[in-house]
Coordinates of N, CA and C in Angstrom, one line a residue:
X1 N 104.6 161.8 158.5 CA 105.7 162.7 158.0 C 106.9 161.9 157.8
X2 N 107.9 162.3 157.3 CA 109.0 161.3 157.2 C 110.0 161.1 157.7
X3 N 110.0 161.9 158.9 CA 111.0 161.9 160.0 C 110.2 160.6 160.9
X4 N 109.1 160.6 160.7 CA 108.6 159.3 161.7 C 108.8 158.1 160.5
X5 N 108.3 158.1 159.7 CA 108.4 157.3 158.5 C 110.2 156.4 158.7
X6 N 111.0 157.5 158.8 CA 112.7 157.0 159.0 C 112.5 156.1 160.5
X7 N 112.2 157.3 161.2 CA 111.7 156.0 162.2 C 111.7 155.1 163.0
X8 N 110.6 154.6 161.9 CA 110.0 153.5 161.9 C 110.6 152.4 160.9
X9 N 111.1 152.8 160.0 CA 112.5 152.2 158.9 C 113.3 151.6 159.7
X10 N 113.9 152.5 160.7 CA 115.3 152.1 161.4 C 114.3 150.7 163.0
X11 N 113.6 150.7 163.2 CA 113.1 150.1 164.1 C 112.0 148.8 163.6
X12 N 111.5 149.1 162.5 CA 110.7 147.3 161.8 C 111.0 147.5 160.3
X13 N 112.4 147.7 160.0 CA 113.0 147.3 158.8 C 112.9 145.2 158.8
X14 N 113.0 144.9 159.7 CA 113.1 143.3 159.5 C 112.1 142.8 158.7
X15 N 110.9 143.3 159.2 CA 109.6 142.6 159.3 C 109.4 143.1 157.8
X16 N 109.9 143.8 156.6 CA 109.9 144.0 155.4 C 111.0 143.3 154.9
X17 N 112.3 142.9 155.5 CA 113.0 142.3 154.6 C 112.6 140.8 154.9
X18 N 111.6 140.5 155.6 CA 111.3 138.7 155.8 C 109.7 138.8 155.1
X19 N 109.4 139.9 155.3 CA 108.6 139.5 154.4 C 106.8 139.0 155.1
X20 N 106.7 140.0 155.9 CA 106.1 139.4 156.7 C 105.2 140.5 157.5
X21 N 105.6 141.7 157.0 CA 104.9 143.5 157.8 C 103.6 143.3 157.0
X22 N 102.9 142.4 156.4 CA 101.6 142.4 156.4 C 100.6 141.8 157.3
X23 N 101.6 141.0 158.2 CA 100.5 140.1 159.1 C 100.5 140.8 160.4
X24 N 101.3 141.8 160.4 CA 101.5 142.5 161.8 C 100.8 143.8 161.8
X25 N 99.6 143.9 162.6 CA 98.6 144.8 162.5 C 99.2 145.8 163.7
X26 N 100.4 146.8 162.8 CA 100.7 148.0 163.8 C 101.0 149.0 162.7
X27 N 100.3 150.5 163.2 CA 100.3 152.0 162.7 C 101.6 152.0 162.2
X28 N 102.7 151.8 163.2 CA 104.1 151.7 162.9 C 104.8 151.1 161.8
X29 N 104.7 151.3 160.4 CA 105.3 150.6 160.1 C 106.2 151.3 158.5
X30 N 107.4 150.5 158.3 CA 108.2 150.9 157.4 C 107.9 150.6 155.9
X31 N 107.6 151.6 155.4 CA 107.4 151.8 154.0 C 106.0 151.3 153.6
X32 N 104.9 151.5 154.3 CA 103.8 151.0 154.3 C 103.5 150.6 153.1
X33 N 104.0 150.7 151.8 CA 103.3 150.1 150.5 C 104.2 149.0 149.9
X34 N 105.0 148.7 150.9 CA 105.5 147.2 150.6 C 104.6 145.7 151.2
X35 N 103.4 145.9 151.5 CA 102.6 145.0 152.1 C 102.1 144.7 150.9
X36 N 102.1 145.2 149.4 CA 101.7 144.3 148.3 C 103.0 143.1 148.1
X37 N 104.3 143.4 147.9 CA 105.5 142.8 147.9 C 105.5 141.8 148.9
X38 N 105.1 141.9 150.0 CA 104.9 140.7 151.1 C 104.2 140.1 150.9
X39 N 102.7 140.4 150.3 CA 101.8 139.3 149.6 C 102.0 138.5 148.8
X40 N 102.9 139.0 148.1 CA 103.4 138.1 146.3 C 104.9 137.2 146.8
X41 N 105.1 138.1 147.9 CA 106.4 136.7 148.0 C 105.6 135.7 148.8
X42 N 104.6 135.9 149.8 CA 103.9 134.6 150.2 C 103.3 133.6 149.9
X43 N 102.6 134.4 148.5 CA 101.9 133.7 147.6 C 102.7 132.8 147.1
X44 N 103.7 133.3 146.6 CA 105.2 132.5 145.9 C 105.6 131.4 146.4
X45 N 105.6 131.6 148.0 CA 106.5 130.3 148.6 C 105.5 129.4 148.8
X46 N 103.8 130.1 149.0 CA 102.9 128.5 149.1 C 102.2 128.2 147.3
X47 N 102.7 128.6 146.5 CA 102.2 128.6 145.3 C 102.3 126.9 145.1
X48 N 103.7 126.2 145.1 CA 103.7 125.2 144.9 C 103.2 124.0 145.8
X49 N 102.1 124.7 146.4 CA 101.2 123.1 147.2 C 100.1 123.2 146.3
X50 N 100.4 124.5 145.3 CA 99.2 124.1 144.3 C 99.4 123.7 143.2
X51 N 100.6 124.3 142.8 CA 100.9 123.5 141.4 C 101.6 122.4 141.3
X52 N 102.3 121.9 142.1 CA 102.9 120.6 142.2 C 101.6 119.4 141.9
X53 N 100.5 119.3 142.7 CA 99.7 118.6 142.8 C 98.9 118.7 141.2
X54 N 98.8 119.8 140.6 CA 98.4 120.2 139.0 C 99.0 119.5 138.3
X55 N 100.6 119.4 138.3 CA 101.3 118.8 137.5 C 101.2 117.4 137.8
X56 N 101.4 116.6 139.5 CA 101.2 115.4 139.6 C 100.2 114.5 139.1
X57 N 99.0 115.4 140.2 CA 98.1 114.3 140.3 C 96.9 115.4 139.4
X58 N 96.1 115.3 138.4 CA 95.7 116.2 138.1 C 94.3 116.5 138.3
X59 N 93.2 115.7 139.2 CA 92.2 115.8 139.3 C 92.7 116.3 141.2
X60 N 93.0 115.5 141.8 CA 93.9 115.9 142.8 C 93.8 117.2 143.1
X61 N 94.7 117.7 142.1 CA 95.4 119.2 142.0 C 94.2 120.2 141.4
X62 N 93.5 119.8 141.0 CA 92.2 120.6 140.3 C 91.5 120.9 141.3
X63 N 91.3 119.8 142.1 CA 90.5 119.9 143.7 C 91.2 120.5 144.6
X64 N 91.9 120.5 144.7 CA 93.0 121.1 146.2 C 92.6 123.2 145.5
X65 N 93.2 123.4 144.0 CA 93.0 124.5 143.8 C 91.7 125.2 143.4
X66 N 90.3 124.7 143.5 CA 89.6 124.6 143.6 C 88.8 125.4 144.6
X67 N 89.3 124.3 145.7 CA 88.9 124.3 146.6 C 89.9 126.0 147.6
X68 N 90.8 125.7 147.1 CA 91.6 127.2 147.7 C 90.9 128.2 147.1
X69 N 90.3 128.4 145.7 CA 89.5 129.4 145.4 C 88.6 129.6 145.7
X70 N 87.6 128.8 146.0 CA 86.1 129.3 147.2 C 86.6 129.5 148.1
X71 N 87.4 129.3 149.1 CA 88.2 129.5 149.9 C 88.9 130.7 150.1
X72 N 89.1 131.2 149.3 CA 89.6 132.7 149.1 C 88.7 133.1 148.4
X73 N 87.5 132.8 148.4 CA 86.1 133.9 148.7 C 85.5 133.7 149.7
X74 N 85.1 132.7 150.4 CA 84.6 132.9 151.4 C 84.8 133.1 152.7
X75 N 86.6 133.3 152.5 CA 87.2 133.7 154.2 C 87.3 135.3 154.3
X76 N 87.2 136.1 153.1 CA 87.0 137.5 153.3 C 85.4 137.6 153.8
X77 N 84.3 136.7 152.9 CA 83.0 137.4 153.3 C 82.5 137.6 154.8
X78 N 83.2 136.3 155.0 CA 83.3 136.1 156.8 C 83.5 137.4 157.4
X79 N 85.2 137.2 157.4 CA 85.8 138.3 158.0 C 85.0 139.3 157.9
X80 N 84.4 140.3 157.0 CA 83.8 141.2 156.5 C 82.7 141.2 157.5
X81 N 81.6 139.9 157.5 CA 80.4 140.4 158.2 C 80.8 140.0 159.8
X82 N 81.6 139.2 160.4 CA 82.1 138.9 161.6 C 83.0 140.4 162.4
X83 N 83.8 141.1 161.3 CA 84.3 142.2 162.0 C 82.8 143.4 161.3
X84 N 82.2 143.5 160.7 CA 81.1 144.3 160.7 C 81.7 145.3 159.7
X85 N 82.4 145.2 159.1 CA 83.3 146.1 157.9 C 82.2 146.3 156.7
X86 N 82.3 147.6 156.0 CA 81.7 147.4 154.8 C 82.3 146.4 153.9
X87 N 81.8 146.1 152.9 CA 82.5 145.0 151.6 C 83.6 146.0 151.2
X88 N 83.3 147.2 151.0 CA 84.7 147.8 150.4 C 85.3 149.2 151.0
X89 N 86.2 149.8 150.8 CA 86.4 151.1 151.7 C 85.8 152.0 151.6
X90 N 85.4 152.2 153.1 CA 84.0 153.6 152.5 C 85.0 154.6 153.8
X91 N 84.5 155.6 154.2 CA 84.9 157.0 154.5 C 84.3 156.7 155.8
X92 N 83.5 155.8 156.6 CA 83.1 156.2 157.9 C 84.1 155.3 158.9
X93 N 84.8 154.6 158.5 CA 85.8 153.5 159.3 C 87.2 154.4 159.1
X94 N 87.5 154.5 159.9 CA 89.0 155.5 159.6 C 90.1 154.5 158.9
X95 N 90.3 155.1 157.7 CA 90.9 154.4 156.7 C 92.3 153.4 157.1
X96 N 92.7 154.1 157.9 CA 93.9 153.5 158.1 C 94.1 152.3 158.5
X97 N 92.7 152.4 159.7 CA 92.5 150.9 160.6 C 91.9 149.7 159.4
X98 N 91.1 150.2 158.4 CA 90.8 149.3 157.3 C 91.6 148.8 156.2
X99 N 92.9 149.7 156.4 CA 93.6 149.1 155.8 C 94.7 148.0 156.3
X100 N 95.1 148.5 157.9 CA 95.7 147.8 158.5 C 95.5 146.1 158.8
X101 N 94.1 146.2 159.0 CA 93.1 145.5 159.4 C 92.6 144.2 158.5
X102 N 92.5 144.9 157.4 CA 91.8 144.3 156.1 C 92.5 144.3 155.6
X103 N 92.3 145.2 154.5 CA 92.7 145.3 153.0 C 94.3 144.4 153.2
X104 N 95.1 144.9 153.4 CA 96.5 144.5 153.1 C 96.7 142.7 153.4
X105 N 95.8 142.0 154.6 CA 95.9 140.7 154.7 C 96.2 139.7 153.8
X106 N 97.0 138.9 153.7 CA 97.0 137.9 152.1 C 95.5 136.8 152.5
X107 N 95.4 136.7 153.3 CA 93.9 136.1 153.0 C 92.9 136.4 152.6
X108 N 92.7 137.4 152.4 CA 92.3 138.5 151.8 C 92.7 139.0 150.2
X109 N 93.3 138.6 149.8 CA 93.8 138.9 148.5 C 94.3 137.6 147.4
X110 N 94.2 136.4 148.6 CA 94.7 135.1 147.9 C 94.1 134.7 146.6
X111 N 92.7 135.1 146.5 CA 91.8 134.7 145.3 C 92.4 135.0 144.0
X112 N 92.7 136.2 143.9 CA 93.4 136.5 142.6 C 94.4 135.6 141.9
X113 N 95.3 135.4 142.8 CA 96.5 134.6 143.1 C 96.0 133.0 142.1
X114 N 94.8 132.7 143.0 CA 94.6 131.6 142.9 C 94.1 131.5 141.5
X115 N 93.3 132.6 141.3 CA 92.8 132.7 139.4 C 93.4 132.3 138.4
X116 N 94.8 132.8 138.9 CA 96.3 133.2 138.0 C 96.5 131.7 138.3
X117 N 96.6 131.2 138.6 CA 97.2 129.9 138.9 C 96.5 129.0 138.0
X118 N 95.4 128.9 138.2 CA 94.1 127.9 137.7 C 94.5 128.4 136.0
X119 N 94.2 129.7 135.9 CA 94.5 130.0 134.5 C 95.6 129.9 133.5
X120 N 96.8 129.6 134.2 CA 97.7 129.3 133.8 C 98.0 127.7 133.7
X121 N 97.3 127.4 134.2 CA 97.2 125.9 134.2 C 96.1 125.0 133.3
X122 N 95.3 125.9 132.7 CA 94.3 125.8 131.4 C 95.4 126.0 130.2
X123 N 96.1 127.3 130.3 CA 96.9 127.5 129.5 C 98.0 126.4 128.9
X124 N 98.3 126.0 130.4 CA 99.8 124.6 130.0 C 99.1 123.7 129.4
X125 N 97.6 123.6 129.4 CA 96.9 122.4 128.8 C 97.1 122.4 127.1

């Protein structure tokens, strides 16, 4: 409700303005759909250990991002069969904990990221 929702605003407002209320697996938390916004500024600040090496070195940089893209497929499949989670959200895991849990993680979502990268870097070609 939104008298808890306030809160919880007034009490882990930090952990949304650093950018960071996605790695912190608590019920509690302020504006719960800013955990996309946390992922994109994360992605942002390590973006350039991939594109610096693109523009440097370019076989280098092809392999480093590459390699972060199988990498950001195969650290979810893990997670997935290690915590025993379905592949995607089903209705018998109480949604909340799958979201807290899972879904929202940037390791978990880095792959995209990394597509966008690689593809834009075919592009600069």
């Amino acid at each position: 409700n939104l008298e808890d929702d306030q809160a919880n605003c007034r009490k882990y407002w930090w952990r949304n303005l650093l950018y960071f209320n996605n790695l912190v697996t608590n019920p509690e938390s302020c504006y719960s759909e800013s955990w996309y916004l946390a992922n994109d500024m994360q992605f942002f600040v390590l973006s350039p250990v991939l594109i610096y090496p693109l523009w440097r070195f370019k076989l280098i940089g092809m392999g480093t991002t590459c390699l972060a893209a199988i990498a950001s497929m195969v650290v979810p499949a893990v997670l997935t069969h290690q915590m025993e989670l379905a592949p995607t959200m089903v209705y018998s895991m109480p949604l909340k904990d799958y979201f807290s849990v899972y879904y929202i993680k940037p390791w978990n979502r880095f792959g995209a990221y990394v597509v966008g990268i690689i593809l834009g870097y075919i592009l600069y070609l």
